[in-house]
Short mmCIF file of C-alpha atoms and ligand atoms in Angstrom, two decimals:
data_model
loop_
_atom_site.label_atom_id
_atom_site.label_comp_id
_atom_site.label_asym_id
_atom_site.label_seq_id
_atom_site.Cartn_x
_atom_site.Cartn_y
_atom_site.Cartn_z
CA UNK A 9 -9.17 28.34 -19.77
CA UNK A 10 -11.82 28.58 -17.37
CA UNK A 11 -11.87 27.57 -13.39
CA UNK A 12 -12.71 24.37 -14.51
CA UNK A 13 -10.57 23.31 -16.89
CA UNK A 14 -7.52 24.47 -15.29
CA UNK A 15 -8.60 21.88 -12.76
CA UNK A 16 -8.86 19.32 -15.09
CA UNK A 17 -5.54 19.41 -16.29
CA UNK A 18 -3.77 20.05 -13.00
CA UNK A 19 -5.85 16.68 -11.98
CA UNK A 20 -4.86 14.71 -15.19
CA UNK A 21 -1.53 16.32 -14.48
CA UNK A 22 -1.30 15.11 -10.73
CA UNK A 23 -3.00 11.51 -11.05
CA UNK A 24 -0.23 10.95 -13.60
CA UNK A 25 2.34 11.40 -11.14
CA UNK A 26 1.34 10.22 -8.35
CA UNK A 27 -0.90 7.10 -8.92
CA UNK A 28 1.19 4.18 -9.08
CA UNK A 29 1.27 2.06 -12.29
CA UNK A 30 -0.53 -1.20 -9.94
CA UNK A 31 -2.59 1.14 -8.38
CA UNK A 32 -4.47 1.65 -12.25
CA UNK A 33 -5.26 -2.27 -12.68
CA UNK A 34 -9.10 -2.79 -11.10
CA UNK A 35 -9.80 -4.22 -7.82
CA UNK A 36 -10.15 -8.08 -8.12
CA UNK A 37 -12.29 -8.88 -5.08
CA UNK A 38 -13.20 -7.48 -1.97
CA UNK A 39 -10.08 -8.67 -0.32
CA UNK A 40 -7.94 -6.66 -2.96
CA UNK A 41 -8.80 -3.39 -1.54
CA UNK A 42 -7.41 -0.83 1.12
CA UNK A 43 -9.70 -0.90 4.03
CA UNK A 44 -7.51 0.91 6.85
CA UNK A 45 -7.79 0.82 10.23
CA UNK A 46 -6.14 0.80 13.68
CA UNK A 47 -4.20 -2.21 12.13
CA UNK A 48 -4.06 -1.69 8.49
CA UNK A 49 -2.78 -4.36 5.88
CA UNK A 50 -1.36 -3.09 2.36
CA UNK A 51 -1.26 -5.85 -0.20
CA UNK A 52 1.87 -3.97 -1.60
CA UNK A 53 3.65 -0.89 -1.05
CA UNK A 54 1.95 0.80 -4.23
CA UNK A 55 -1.48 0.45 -2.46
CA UNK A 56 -0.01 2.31 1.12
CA UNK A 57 1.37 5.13 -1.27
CA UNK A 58 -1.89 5.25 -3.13
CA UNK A 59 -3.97 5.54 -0.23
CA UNK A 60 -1.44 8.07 2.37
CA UNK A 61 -0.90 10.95 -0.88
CA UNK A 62 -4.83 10.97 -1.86
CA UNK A 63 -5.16 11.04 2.29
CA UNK A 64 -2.98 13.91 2.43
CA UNK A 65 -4.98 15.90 -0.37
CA UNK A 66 -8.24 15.11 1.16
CA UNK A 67 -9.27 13.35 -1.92
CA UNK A 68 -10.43 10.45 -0.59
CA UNK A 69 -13.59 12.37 0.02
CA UNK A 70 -13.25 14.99 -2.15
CA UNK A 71 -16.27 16.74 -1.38
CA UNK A 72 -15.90 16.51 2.85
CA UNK A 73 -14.76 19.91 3.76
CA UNK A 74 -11.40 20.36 4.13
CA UNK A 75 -11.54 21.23 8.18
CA UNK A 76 -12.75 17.12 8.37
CA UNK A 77 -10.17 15.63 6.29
CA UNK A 78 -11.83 15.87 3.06
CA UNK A 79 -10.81 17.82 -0.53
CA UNK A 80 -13.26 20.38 0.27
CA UNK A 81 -14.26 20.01 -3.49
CA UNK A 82 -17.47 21.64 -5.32
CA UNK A 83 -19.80 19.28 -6.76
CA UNK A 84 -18.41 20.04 -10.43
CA UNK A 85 -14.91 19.35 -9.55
CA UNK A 86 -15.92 15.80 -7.50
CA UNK A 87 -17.16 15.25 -10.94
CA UNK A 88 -14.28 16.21 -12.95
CA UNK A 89 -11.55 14.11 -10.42
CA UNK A 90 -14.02 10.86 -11.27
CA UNK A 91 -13.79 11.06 -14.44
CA UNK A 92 -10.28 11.78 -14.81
CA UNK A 93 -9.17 9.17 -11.97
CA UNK A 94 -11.79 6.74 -14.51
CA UNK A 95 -9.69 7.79 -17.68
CA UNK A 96 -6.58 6.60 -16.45
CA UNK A 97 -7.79 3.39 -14.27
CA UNK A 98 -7.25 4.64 -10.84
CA UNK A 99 -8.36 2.76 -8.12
CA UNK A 100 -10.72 3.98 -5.27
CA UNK A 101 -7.78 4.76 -2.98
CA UNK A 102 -9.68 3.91 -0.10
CA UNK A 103 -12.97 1.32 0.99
CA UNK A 104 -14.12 2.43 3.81
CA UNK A 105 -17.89 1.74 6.04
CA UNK A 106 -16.67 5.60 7.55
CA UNK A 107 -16.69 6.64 3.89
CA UNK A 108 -19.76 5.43 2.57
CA UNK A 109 -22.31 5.24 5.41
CA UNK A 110 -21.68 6.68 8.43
CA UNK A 111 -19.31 9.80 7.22
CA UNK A 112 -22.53 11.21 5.54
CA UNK A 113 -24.65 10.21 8.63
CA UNK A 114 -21.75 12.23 10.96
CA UNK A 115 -22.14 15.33 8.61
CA UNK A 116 -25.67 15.45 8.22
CA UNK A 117 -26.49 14.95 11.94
CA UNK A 118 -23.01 14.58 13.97
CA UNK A 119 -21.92 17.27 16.88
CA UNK A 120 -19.27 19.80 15.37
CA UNK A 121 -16.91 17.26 18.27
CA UNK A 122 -17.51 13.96 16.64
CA UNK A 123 -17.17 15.43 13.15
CA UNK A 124 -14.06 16.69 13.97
CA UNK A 125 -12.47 13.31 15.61
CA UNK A 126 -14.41 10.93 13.78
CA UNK A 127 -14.49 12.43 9.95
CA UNK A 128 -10.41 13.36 10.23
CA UNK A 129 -9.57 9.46 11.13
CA UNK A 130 -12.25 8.37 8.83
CA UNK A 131 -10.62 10.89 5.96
CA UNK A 132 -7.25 9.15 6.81
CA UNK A 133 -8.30 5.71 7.00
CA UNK A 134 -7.03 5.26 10.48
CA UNK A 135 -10.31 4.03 11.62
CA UNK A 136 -12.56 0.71 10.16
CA UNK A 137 -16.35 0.30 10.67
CA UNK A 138 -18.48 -1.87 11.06
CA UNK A 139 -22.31 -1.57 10.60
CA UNK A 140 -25.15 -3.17 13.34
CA UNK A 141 -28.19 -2.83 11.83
CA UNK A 142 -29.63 -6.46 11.84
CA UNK A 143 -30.43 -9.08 14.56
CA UNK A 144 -32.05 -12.75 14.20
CA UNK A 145 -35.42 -11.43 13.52
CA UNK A 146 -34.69 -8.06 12.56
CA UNK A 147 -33.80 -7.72 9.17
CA UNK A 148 -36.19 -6.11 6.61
CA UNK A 149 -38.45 -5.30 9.16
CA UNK A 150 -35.30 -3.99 10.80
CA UNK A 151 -37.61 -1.35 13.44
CA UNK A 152 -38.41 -4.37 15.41
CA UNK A 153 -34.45 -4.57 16.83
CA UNK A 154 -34.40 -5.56 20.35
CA UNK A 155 -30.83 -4.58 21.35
CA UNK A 156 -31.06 -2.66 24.20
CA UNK A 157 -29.22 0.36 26.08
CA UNK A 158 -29.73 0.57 29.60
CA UNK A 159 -29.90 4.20 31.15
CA UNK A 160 -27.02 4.26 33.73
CA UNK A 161 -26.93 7.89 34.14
CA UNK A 162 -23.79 9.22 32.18
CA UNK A 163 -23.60 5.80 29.61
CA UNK A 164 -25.43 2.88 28.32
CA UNK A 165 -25.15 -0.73 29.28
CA UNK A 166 -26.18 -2.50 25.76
CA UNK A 167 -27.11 -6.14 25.69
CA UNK A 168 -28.31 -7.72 22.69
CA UNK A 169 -26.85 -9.29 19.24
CA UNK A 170 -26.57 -8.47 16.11
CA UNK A 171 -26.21 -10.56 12.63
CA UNK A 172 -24.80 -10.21 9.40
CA UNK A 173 -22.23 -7.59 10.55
CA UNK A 174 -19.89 -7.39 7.64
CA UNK A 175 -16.45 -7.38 8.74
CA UNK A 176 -17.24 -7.45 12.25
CA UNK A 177 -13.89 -9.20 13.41
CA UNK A 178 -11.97 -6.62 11.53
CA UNK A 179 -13.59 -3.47 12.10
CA UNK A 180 -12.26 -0.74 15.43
CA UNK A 181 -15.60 0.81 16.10
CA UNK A 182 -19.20 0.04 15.54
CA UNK A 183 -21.95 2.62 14.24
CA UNK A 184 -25.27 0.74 16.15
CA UNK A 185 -28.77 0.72 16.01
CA UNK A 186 -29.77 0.22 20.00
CA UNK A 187 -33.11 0.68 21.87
CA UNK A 188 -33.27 2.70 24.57
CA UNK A 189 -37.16 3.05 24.94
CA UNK A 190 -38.97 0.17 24.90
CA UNK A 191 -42.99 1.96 24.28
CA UNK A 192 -42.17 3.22 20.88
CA UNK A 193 -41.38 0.92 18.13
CA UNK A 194 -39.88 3.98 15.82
CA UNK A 195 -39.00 6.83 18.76
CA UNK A 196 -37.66 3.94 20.91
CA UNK A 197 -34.17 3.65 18.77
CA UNK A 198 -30.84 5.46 19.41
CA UNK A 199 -28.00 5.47 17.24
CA UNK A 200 -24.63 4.53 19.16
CA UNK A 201 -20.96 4.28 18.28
CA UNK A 202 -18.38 2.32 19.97
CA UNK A 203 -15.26 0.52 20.01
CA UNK A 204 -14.97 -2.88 19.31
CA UNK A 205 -12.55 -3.55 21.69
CA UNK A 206 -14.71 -3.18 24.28
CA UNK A 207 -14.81 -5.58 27.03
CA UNK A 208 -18.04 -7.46 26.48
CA UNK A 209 -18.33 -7.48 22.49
CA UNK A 210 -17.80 -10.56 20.98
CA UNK A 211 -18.14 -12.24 17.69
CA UNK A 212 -18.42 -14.72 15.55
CA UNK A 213 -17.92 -15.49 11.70
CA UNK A 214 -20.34 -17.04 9.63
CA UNK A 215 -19.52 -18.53 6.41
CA UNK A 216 -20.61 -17.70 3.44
CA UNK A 217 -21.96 -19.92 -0.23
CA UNK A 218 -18.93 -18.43 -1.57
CA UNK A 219 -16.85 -19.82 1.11
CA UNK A 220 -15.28 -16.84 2.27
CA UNK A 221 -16.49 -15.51 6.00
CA UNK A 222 -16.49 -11.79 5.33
CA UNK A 223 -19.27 -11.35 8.24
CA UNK A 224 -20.08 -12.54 11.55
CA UNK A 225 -22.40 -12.69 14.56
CA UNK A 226 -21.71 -9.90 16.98
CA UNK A 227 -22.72 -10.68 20.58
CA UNK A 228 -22.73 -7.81 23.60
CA UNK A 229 -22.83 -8.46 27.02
CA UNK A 230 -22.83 -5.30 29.11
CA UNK A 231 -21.21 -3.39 27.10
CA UNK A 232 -20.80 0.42 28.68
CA UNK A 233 -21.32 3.02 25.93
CA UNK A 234 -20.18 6.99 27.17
CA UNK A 235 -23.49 9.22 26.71
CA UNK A 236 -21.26 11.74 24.24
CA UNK A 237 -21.26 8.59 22.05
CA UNK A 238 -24.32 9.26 20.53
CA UNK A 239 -25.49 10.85 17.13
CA UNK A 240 -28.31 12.69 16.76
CA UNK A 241 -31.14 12.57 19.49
CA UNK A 242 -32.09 10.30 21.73
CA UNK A 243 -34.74 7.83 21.01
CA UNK A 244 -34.74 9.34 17.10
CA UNK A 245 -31.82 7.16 15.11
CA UNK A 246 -34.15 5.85 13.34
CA UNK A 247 -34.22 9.19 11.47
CA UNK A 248 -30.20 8.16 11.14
CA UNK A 249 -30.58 4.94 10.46
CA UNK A 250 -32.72 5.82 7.47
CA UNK A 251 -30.69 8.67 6.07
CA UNK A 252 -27.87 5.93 6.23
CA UNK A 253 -29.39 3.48 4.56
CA UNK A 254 -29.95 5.81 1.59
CA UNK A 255 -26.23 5.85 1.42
CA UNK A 256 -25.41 2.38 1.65
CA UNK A 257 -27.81 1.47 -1.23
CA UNK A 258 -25.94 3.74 -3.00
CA UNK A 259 -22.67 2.11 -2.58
CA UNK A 260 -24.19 -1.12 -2.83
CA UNK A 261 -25.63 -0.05 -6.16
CA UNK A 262 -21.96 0.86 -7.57
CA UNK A 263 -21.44 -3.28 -8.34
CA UNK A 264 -23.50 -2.31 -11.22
CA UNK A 265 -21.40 0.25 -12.54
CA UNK A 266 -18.71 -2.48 -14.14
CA UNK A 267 -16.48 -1.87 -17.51
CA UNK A 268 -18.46 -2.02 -20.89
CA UNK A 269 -17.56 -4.35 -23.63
CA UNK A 270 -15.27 -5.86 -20.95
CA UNK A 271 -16.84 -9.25 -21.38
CA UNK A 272 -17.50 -8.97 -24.87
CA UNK A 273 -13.54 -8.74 -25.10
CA UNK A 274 -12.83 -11.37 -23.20
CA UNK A 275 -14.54 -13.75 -25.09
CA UNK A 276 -14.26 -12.85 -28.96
CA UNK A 277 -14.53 -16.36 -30.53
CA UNK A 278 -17.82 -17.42 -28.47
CA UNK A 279 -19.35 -14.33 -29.17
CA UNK A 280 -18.63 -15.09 -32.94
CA UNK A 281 -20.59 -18.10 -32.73
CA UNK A 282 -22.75 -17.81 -30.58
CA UNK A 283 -25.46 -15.11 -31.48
CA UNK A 284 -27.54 -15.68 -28.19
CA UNK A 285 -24.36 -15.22 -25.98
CA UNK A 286 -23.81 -11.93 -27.91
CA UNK A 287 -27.58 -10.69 -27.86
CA UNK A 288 -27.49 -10.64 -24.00
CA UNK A 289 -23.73 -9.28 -23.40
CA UNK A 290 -24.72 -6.88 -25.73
CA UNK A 291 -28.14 -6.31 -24.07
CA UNK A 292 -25.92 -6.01 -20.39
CA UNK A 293 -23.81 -2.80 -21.84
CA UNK A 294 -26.83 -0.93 -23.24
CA UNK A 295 -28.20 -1.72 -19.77
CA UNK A 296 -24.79 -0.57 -17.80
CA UNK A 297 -24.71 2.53 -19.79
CA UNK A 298 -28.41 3.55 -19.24
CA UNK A 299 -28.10 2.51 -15.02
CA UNK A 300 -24.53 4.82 -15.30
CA UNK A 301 -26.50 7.99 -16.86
CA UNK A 302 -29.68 7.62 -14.74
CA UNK A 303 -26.64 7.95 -11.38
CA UNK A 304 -24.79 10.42 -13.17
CA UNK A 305 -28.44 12.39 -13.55
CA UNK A 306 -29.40 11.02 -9.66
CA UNK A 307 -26.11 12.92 -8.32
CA UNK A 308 -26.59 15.42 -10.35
CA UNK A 309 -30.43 16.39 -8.96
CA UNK A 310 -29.30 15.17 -5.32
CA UNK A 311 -26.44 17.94 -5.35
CA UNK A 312 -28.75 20.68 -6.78
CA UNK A 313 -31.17 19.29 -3.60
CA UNK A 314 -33.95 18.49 -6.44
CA UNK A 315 -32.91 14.50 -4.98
CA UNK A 316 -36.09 12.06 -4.87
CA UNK A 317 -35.25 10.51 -1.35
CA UNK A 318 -36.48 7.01 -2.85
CA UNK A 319 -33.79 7.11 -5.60
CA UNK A 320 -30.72 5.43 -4.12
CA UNK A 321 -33.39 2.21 -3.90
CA UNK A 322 -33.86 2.47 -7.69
CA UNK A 323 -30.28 2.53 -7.83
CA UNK A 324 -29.69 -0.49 -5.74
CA UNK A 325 -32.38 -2.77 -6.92
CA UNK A 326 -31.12 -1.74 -10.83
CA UNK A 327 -27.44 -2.15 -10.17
CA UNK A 328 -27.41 -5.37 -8.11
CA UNK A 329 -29.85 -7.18 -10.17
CA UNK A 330 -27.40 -6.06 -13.21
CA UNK A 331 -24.31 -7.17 -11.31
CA UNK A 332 -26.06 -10.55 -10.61
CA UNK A 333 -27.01 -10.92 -14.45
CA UNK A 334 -23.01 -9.87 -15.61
CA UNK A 335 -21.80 -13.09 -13.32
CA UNK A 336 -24.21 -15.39 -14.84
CA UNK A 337 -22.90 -14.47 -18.09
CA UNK A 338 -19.49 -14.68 -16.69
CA UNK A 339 -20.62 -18.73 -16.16
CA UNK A 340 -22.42 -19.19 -19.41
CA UNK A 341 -19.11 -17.86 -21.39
CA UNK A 342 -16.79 -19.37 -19.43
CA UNK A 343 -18.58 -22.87 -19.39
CA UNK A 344 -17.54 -26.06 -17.43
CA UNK A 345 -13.75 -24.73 -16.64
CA UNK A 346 -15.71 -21.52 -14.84
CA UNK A 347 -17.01 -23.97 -11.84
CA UNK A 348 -13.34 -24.91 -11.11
CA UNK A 349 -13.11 -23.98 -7.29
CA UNK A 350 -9.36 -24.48 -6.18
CA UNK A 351 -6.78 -24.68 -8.29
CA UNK A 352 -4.04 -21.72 -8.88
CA UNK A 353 -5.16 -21.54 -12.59
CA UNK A 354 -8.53 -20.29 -12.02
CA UNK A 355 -7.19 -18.06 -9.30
CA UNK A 356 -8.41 -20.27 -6.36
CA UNK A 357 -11.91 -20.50 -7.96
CA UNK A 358 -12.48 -16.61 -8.36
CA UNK A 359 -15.04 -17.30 -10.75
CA UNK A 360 -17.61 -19.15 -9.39
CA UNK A 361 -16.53 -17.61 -5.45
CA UNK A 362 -17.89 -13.80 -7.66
CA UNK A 363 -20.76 -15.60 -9.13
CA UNK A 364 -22.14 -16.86 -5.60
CA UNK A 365 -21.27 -13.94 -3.75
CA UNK A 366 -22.96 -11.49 -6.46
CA UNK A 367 -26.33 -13.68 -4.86
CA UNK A 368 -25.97 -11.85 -1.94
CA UNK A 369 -25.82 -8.45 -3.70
CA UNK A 370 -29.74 -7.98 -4.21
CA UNK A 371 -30.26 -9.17 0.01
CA UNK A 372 -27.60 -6.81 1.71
CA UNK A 373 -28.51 -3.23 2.46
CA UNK A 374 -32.18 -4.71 1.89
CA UNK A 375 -33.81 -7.30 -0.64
CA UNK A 376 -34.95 -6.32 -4.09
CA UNK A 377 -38.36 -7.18 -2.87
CA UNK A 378 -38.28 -4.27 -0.32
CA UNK A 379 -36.78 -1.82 -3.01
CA UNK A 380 -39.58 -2.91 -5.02
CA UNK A 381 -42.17 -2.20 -2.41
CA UNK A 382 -40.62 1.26 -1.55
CA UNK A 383 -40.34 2.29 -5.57
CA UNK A 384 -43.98 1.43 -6.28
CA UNK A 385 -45.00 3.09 -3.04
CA UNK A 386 -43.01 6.02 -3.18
CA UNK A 387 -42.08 7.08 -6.72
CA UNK A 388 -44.94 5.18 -8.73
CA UNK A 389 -47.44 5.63 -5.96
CA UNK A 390 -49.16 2.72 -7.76
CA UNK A 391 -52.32 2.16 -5.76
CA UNK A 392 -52.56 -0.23 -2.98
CA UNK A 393 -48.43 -0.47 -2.59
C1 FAD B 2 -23.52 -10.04 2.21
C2 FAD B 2 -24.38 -9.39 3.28
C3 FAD B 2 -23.82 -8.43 4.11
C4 FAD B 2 -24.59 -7.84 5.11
N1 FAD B 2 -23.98 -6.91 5.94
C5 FAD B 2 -24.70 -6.40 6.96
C6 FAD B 2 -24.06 -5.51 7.90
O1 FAD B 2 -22.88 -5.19 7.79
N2 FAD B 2 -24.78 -5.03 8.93
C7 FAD B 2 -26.10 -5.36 9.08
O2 FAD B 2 -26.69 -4.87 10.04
N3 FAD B 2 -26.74 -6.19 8.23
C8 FAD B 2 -26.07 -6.73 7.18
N4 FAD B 2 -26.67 -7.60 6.31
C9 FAD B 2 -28.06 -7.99 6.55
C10 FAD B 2 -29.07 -7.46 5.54
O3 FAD B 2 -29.31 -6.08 5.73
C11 FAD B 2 -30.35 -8.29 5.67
O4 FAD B 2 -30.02 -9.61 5.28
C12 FAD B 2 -31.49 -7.77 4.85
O5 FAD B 2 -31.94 -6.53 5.31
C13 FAD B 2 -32.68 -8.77 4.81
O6 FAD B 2 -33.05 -9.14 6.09
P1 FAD B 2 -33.16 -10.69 6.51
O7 FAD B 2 -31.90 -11.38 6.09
O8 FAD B 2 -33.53 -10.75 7.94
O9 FAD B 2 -34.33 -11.28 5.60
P2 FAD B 2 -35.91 -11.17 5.88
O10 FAD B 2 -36.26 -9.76 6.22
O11 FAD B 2 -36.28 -12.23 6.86
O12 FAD B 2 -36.49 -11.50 4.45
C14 FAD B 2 -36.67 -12.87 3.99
C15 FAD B 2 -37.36 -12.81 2.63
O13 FAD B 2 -38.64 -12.19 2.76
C16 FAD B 2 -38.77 -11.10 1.85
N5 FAD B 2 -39.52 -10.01 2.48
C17 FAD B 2 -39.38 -9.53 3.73
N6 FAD B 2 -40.24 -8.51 3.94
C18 FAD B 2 -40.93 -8.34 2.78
C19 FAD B 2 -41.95 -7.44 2.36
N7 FAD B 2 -42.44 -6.50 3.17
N8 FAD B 2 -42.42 -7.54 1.08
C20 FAD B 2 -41.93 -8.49 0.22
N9 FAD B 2 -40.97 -9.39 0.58
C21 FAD B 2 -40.47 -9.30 1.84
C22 FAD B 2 -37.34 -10.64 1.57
O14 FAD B 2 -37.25 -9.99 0.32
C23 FAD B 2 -36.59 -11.97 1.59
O15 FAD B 2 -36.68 -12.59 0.33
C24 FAD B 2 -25.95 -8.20 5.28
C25 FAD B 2 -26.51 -9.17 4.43
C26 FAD B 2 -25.74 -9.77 3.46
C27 FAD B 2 -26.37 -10.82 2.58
#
């Protein structure tokens, strides 16, 4: 057997024994994951188990290297540990902000320090982040953020709010996009991190359409920040923020990535008589299959650094628009007993709560409009974009 397929089976052999049996059902909603923290809640002891023996073999970033908590894995096995943990149903042992968006950030631009103490607790989840990117104002046109760090010699005193922070009243520290020069509009931005706890950050939940208040307001009011707090240069986190962002459209671009012939299953009969119901779920797994290759082929070129930078906004725009589409069919099939909203049967409305929230899907991370904009200026260069 070669290098590679001894790792296979060891993996099949491993994920066998160790994932737990509740651990291999799918994540319901957002609220069903792990997210860690200084404070963690487990929904049962299967998902603490889960989570602490992928911890402990770095494998819930399995291509970090190993001296920052991760697997230290090569591309080709990252691949091969998907696609086993997919085979048998296993559940991202971890969600994680750290994971996702700033872990990449850390690595690409962090000090050898915060690597080190940040990527370890990240690794571990011991540590939950939030994201403050956006202010009133300040959203696609996100350069024009007005938060501000005043110089004070060795730290910042930051003033300013932000809006749409997901998970703001949850989240230990805060990766933050803050001004600290007020002539340039793009070499005027630092990127900061800091604890939420504080003294002087607030905030404030703000309900969503779905009902659920997974984000909130965050408010600072002299806020000190230490100078070592900082990642990359000063007055250049825009160049952060933007490497980031890449990431996060990436993640946000996963919704898309959702079980074939799942919904087909589910509704047999309908699809029997209905031959315009079948047409489009039909039409949704051809599409699901072709946005899963064109990732598979995305990861594949960004690995051998052949990567179009503009890619991950293909990625989002195609997936979220395609997660939007597979909750409207969710509605159509399920009919009038799919807009019950409370009671235990319909699993306090999880339905129609999905179907709302997937509206949100093609606004976070940045609107379809904006991804549209970026592909036909930057990989169609169609003229005047
Ligand atoms: C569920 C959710 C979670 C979020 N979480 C976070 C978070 O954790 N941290 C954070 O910082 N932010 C977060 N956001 C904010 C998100 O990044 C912004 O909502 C997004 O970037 C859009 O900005 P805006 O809301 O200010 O809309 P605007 O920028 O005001 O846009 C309004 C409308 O104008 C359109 N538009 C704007 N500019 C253009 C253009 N140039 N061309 C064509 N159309 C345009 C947009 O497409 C949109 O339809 C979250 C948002 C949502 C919905």
């Amino acid at each position: 057997m070669s290098d590679l397929e001894t790792f296979r089976a060891e993996t099949r052999v491993w994920l066998e024994a160790n994932c737990p049996p509740e651990m291999r059902e799918p994540v319901r909603d957002e609220t069903d994951a792990c997210w860690g923290g200084r404070n963690p809640t487990y929904k049962s002891p299967a998902q603490k188990l889960w989570m602490d023996r992928m911890a402990e073999k770095g494998w819930t970033v399995p291509d970090w290297p190993k001296p920052y908590g991760g697997g230290g894995l090569s591309p080709a096995e990252s691949k091969i540990l998907r696609e086993e943990m997919a085979k048998l149903g296993c559940r991202s042992p971890l969600s994680s902000f750290g994971i996702w968006m700033l872990g990449p950030a850390l690595l690409k631009f962090g000090t050898e320090a915060q690597k080190i103490h940040y990527l370890n607790q990240i690794a571990k989840g011991e540590i939950r982040w939030c994201q403050g990117y956006s202010e009133p104002g300040s959203g696609s046109d996100l350069v024009s953020l007005q938060t501000f760090g005043e110089d004070k010699g060795d730290h910042w005193i930051v003033n300013g709010q932000k809006i749409w922070t997901s998970y703001a009243d949850k989240a230990d520290w805060i990766f933050c996009l803050v001004r600290t020069d007020k002539h340039d509009k793009y070499k005027g931005i630092s990127f900061l991190l800091f604890d939420m706890a504080t003294p002087g950050v607030t905030t404030k939940p703000i309900k969503l359409i779905s009902g659920n208040s997974p984000f909130c307001e965050t408010f600072f009011d002299n806020v000190p920040v230490p100078k070592d707090q900082i990642v990359g240069e000063l007055n250049r986190g825009w160049d952060v923020a933007k490497y980031l962002l890449g990431h996060e459209r990436e993640m946000i671009s996963g919704a898309g990535n959702a079980p074939v012939g799942s919904l087909g299953a589910l509704h047999k009969e309908l699809m029997a008589q209905d031959p315009l119901l079948r047409a489009e779920m039909a039409k949704l797994d051809v599409d699901t299959l072709a946005f899963r290759a064109m990732g598979e082929k995305f990861i594949d070129e960004m690995k051998a650094g052949k990567g179009h930078p503009a890619q991950p906004n293909m990625m989002k725009y195609f997936g979220t628009e395609l997660n939007k589409r597979r909750a409207e069919l969710v509605m159509a099939a399920g009919g009038s007993d799919a807009l019950e909203w409370e009671s235990d049967g319909s699993g306090g409305g999880a339905k129609p709560r999905q179907w709302l929230r997937t509206k949100a899907n093609s606004i976070e991370g940045g609107t379809s409009e904006v991804m549209l904009n970026v592909i036909a200026k930057r990989i169609l260069d169609l003229p005047g974009a």
